[in-house]
XYZ file of C-alpha atoms in Angstrom:
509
model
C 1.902 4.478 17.261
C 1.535 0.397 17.160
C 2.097 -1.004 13.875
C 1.407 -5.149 13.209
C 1.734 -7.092 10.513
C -1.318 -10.358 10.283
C -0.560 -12.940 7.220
C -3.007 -15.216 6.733
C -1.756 -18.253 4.547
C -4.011 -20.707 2.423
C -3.231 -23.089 0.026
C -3.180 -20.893 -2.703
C -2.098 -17.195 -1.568
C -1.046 -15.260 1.101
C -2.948 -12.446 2.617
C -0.701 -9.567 4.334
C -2.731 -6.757 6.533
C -0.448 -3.864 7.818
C -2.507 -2.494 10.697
C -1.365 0.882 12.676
C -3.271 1.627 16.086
C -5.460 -1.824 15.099
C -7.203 0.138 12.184
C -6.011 -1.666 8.555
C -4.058 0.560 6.216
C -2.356 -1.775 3.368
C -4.391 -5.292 2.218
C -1.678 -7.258 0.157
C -2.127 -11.120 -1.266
C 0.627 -12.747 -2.829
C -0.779 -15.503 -5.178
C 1.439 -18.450 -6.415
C 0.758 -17.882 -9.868
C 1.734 -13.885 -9.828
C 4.829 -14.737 -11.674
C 5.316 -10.274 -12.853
C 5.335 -8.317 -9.799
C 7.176 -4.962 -9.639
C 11.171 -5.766 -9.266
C 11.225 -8.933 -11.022
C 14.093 -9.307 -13.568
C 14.118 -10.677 -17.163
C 16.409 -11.807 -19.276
C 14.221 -10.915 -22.578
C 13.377 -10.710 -26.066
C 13.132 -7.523 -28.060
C 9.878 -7.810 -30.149
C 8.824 -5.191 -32.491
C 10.786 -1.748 -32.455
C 8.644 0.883 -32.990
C 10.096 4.117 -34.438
C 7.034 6.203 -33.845
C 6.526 5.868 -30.102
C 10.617 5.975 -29.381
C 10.013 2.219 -27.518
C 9.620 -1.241 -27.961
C 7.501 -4.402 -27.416
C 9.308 -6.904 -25.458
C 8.428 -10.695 -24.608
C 8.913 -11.578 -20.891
C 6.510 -14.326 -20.995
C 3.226 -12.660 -19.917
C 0.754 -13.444 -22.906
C 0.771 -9.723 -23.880
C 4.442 -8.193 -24.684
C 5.853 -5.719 -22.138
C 6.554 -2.252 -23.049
C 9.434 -0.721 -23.384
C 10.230 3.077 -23.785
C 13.372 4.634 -25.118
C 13.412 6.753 -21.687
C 13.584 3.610 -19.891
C 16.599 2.359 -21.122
C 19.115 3.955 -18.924
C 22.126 6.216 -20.351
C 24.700 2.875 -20.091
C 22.233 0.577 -21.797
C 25.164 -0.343 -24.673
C 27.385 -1.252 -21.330
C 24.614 -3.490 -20.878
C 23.617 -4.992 -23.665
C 28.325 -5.850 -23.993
C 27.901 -7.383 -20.848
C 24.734 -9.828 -21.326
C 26.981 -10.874 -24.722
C 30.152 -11.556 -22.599
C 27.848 -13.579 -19.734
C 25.961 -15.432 -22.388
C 28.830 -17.131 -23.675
C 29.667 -18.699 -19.883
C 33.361 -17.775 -20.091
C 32.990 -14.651 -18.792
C 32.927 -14.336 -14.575
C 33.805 -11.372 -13.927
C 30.784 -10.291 -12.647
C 31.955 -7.473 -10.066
C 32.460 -4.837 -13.060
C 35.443 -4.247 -11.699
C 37.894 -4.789 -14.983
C 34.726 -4.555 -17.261
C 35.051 -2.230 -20.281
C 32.227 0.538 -20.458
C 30.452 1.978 -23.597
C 29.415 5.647 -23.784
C 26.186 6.808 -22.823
C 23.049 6.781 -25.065
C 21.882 10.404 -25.776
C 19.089 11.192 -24.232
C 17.025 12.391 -27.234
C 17.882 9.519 -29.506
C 16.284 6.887 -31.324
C 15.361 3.411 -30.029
C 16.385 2.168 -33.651
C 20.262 3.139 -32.756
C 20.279 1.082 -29.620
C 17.927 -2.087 -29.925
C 17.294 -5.007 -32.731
C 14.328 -6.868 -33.052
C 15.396 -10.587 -31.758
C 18.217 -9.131 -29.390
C 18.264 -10.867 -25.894
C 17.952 -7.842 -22.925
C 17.880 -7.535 -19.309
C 14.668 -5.914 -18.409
C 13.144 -5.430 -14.729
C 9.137 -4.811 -14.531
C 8.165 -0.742 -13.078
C 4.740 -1.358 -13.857
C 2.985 -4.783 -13.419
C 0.196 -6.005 -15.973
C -2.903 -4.111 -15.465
C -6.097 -4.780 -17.630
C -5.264 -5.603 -21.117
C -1.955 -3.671 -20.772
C 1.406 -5.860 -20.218
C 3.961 -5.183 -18.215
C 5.640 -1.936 -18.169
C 9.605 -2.312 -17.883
C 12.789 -0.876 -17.959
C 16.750 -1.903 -18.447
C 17.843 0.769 -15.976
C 18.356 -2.288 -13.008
C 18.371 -1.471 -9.333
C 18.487 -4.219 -6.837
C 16.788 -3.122 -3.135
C 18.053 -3.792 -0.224
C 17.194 -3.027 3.373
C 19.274 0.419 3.427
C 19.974 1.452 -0.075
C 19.483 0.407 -3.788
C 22.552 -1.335 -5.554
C 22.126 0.336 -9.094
C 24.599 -1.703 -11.878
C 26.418 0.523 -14.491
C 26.425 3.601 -12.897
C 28.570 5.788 -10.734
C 26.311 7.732 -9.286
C 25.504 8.607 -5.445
C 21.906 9.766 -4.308
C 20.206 10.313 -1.228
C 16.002 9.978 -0.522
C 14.660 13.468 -0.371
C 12.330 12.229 2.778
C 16.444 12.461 4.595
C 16.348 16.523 5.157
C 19.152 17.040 7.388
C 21.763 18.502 4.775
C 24.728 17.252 7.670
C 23.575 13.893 7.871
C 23.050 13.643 3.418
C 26.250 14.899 3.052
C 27.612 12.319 5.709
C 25.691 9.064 4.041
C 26.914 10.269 0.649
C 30.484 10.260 1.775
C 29.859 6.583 3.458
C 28.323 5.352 0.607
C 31.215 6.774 -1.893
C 33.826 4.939 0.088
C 31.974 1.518 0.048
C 30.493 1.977 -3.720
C 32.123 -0.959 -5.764
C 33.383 0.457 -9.107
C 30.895 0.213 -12.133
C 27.917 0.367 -9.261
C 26.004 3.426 -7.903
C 24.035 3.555 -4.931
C 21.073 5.186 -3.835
C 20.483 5.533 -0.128
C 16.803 4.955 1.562
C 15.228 7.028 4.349
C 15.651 4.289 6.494
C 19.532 4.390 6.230
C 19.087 7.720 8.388
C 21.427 7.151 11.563
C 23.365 4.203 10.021
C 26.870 3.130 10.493
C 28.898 2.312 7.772
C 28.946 -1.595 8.827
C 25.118 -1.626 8.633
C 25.493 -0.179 5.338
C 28.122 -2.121 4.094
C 26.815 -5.579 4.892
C 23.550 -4.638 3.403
C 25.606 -3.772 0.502
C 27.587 -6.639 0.171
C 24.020 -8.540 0.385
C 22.693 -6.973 -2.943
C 25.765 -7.631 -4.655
C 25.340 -11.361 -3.312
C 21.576 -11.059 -5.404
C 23.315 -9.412 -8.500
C 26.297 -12.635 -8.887
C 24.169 -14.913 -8.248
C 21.949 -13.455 -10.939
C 24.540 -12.802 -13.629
C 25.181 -16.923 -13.091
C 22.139 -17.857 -14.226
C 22.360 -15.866 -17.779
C 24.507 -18.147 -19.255
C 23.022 -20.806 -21.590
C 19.889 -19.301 -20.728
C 16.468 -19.668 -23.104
C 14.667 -16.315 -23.594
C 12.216 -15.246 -21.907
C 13.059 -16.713 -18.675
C 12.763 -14.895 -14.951
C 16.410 -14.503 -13.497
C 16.003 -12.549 -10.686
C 12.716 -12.542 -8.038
C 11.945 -9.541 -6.113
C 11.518 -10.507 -2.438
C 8.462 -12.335 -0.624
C 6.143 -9.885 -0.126
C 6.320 -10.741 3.377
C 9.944 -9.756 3.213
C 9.289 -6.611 1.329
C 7.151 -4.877 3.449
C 9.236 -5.507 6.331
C 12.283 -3.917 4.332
C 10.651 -1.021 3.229
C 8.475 -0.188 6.998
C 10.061 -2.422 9.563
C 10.859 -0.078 12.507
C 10.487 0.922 16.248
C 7.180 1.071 16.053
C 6.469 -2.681 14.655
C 5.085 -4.664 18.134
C 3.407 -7.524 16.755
C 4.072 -10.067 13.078
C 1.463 -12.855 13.406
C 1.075 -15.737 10.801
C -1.309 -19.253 10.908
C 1.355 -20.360 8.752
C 5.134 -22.237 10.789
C 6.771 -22.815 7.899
C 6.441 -18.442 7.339
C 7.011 -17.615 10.821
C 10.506 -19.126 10.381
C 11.164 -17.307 6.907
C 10.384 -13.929 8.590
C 12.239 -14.759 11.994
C 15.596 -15.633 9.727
C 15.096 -12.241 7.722
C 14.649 -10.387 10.728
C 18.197 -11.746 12.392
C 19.398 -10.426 9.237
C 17.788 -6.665 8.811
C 16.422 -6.114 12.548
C 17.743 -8.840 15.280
C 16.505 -6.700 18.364
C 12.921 -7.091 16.550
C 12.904 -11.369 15.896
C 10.523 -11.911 18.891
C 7.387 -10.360 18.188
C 6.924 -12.900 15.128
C 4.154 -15.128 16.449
C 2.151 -18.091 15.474
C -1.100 -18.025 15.606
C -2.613 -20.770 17.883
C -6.434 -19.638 18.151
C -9.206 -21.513 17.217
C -10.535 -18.373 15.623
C -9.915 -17.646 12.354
C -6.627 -15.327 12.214
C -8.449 -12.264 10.656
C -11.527 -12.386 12.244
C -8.850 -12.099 15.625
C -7.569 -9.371 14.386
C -11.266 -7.687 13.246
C -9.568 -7.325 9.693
C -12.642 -9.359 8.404
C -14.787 -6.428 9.626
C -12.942 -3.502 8.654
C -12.511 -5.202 5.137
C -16.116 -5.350 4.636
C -16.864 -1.888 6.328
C -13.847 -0.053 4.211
C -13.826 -1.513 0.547
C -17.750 -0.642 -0.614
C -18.841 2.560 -2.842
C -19.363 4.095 1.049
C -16.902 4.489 3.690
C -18.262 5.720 7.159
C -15.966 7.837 9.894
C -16.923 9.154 13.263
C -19.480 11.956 13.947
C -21.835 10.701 11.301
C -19.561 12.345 8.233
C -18.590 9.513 5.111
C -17.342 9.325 2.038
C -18.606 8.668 -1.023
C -15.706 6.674 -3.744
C -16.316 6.399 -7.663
C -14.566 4.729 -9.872
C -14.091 5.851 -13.853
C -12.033 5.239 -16.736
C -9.787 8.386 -16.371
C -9.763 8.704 -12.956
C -10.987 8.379 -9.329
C -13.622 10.829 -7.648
C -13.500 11.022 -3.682
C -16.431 13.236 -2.267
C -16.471 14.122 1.634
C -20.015 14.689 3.356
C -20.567 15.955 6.417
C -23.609 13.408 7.161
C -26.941 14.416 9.716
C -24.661 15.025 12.331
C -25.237 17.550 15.009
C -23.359 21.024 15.078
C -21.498 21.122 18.268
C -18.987 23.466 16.625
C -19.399 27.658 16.780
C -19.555 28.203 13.015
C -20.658 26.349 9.602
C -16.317 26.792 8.920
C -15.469 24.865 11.577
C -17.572 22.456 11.169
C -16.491 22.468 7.508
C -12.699 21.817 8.903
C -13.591 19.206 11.595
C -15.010 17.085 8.769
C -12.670 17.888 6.186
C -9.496 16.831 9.060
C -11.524 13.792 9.905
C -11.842 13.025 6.249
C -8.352 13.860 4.809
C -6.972 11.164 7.198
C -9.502 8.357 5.686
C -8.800 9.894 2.077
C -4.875 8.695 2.801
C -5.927 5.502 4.633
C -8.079 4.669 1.278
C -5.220 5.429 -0.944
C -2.836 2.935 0.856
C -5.351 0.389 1.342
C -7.492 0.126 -2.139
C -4.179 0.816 -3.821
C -5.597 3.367 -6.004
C -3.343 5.412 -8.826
C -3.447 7.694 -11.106
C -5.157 10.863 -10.804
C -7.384 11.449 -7.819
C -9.771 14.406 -6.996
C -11.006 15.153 -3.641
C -14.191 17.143 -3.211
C -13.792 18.419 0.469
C -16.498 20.454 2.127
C -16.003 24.369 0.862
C -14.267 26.577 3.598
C -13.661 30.364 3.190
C -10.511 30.771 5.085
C -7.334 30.456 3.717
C -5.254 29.284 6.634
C -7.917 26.159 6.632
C -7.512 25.228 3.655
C -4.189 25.175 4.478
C -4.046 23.595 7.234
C -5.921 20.465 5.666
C -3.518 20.379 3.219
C -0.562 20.637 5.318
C -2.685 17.644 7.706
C -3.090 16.025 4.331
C 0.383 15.752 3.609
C 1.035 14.276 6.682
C -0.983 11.656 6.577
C 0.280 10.504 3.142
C 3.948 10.922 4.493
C 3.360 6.576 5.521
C 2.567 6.265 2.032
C 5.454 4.383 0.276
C 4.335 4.955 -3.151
C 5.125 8.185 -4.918
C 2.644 11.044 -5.080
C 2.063 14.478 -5.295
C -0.492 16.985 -4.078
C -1.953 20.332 -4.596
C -3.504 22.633 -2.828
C -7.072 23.097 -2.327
C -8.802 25.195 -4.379
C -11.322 27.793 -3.532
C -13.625 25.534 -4.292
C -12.437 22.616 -1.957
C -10.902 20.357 -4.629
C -7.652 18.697 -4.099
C -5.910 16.667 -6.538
C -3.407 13.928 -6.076
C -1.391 12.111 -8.451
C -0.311 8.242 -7.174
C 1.989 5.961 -9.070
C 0.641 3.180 -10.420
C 2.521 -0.146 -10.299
C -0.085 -2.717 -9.634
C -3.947 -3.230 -10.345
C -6.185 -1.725 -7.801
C -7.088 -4.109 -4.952
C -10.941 -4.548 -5.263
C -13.277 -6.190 -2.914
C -16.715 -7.034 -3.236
C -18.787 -6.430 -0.629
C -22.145 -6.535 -1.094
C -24.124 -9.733 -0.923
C -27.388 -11.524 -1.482
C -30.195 -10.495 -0.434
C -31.947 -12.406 1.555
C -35.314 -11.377 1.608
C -35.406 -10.783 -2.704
C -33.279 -11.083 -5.629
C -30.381 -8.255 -5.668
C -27.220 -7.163 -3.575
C -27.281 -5.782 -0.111
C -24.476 -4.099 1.811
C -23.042 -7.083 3.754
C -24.895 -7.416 7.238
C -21.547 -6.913 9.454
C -21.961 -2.718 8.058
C -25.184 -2.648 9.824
C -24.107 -2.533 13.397
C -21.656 0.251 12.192
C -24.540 2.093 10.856
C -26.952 1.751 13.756
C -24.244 2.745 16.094
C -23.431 5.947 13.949
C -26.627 6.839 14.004
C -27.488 6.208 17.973
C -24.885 8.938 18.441
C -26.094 11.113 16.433
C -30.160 10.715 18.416
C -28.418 11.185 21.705
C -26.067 13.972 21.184
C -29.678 15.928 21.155
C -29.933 16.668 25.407
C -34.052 16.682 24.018
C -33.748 12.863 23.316
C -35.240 11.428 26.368
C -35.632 7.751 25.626
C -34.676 5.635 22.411
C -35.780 2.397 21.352
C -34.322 0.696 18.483
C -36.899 -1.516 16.619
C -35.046 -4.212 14.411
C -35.647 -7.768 12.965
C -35.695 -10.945 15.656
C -32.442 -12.164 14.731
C -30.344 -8.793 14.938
C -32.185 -7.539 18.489
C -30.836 -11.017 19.633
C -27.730 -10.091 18.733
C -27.634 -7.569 20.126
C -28.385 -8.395 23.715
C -27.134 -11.539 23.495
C -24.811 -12.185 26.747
C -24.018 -10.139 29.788
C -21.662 -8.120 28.278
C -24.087 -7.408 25.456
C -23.318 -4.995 22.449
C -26.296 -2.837 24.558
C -24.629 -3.064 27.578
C -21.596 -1.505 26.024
C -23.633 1.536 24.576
C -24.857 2.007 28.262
C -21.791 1.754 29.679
C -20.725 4.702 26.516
C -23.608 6.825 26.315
C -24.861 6.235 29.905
C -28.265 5.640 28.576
C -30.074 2.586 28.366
C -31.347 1.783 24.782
C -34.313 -0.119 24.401
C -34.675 -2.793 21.930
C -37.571 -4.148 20.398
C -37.996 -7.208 18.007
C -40.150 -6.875 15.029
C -41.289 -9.522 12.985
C -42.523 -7.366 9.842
C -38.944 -5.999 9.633
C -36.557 -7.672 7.115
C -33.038 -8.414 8.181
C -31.422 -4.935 7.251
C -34.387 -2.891 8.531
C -34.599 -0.801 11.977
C -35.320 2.464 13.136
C -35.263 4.321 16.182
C -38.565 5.415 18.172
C -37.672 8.688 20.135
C -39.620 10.110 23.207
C -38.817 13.596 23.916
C -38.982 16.182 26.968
């Protein structure tokens, strides 16, 4: 597998594609003026405490308050709240925990009234960023990431991902981590720290507690609501969380970036520092890459996959609706099940692809195409599973039904990443798909007329502009279906046709 990382920077944003085998499978944009994204930490101000729900509003700045549940707050939230009164007052810098005094733990069925005032100053870090008229969602239970594990403040405890099954190699990171834990810290260890030596662990360590000093510094004298600690770039953050063997290629159009990620990669992954590359081509960096294309082709209410199957992607209040169709394609398979299974295994990797990409949570239901036997269904939900293993968000999934349902559950931490795609059209008023679909859609449909042996010869009759298109040049978008299907594909201009129009003229045997 060949994993690459594109950022496009403008004046304005940033545009990160993660691409894996060259087809695009996370679409991030960091925009200067996204000043809540998941990670951040607040010092903040409680706003109204509200018995009834157990939680409270809090003001982090965002115009509507943040919300904060009585589950949120973390069992040593009263160690907390001592210490932000201690480092308010600047005299106290002892910000190790080392000598610091700790409070009992909260019960976990109490009452927010015991624990918070309205007016009180608390450190809060955002779970959940604002989505539609919602604020942010937060919680005081802190946890600075680093490459290898997550420093978490006021606690003791020692956990390691589930994704790490080897019960040997658990039990060895746990006793690593326990004898590199500074006291009043607890530390969770990442998937990624499988293999690691306890130097690699300890300087990644030693960087998060670097992060959490120079944090507690800037409490003092401090004016409420104010941001005190910034998650990484996201640049920075996606190579922490997937940066591995398999990475070959970070491109940016952007110097002043490909230094930034060259410097963090001598720090988290100096064998990896010389695939960062600037991008020096004339041509637009995405449009290089074909991200343009697969933007366009992946992001409308209709998402195409080989042998003629798609899917078909709504959108409601409650939740999302995925429905697999098998298309007009040809059976080459024995039976109406395996056809059934080819599809669904074709579609189950796009399902996961779409997930990553469109950044879609909450509840999901997947209407695959009805199979009878068990140990199908079962092995598209086993192939399922795999293919959301890459996802870094947290989900779950069920088995399919008899009735070909599956339903997945995605945490939701950021606003759905929606792109138009349509356009104007050009020959009335309205929307079109966008023109760069088309070729997608005649090609889909050329193999579908000559996987029939009957199909003698095929023309394709189209509008002026596209048939020059496509023959335009020696190696001509025809030429490469020749070279393909071996069969030369006639194509005829038609001036009554409008832009989007064609069809295929078939002589048989």
């Amino acid at each position: 597998m060949k994993t690459e990382l594109i950022i496009r920077s403008n004046a304005s944003d940033i545009d990160f594609a993660l691409l894996k085998d060259g087809k695009l499978i996370e679409l991030n944009k960091e925009t200067s003026d996204n000043k809540f994204s998941v990670g951040d930490i607040f010092l903040a101000k409680i706003g109204k405490v509200l018995s009834g729900l157990n939680a409270s509003f809090v003001n982090v700045g965002y115009p509507k308050d943040g919300f904060l549940h009585y589950h949120d707050l973390g069992p040593q939230v009263q160690s907390l709240n001592s210490f932000i009164k201690k480092v308010s007052t600047g005299k106290y810098k002892e910000f190790t925990l080392k000598n610091f005094q700790f409070q009992k733990d909260i019960n976990k069925d109490g009452s927010i009234n015991d624990v918070l005032k309205s007016g009180q100053n608390l450190l809060v870090q955002i779970v959940k960023e604002p989505i539609s008229t919602k604020g942010p969602r937060l919680s005081s239970e802190l946890s600075i990431a680093g490459r290898f594990l997550v420093l978490v403040p006021f606690s003791n405890r020692v956990s390691v991902s589930q994704k790490i099954e080897d019960p040997k190699e658990k039990e060895r990171l746990k006793r690593l981590a326990k004898s590199i834990r500074p006291k009043g810290f607890g530390v969770i260890l990442r998937t990624v720290a499988e293999g690691k030596k306890v130097a690699e662990l300890d300087k990644d360590l030693q960087n998060s507690l670097e992060r959490w000093k120079t944090m507690c510094k800037r409490i003092a004298n401090t004016n409420t609501p104010t941001k005190i600690l910034s998650e990484l770039n996201r640049a920075s953050s996606i190579l922490r969380d997937v940066m591995n063997e398999s990475f070959t290629n970070i491109v940016t159009n952007d110097k002043d970036l490909k230094q930034e990620i060259k410097e963090y990669l001598q720090e988290i992954y100096p064998e990896k520092e010389n695939i960062v590359k600037l991008h020096r081509s004339e041509t637009p960096i995405f449009e290089k890459y074909g991200i343009e294309r697969q933007i366009k082709t992946s992001f409308g209410k209709t998402v195409s996959m080989s042998k003629g199957a798609y899917l078909v992607i709504e959108h409601t209040e409650a939740l999302h609706v995925i429905d697999v169709n098998s298309g007009n394609r040809s059976n080459k398979a024995g039976s109406q099940e395996d056809t059934a299974l080819e599809v669904n295994m074709i579609s189950a990797t796009e399902v996961a692809r779409q997930l990553q990409l469109r950044d879609m949570g909450g509840i999901i239901v997947v209407d695959f195409i009805d199979m009878h036997k068990a140990e199908n269904r079962n092995k598209l939900f086993q192939h399922l599973k795999e293919q959301m293993s890459f996802d870094r968000t947290k989900h779950k999934i069920l088995p399919p039904t008899k009735f070909g349902l599956v339903q997945i559950t995605r945490q939701r931490v950021r606003p759905e990443l929606s792109i138009k795609t349509t356009e104007a059209n050009p020959n009335k008023n309205g929307q079109v798909e966008a023109p760069i679909v088309l070729l997608d859609k005649i090609e889909a449909e050329l193999e579908k007329v000559l996987s029939n042996p009957k199909n003698k010869k095929v023309a394709l009759n189209v509008h002026p502009f596209i048939a020059a298109y496509l023959t335009k040049g020696i190696n001509s978008i025809r030429f490469r279906w020749f070279l393909q299907h071996k069969k030369w594909i006639t194509i005829i201009p038609r001036d009554a046709y409008t832009y989007l129009h064609y069809k295929f003229k078939i002589k048989r045997k």
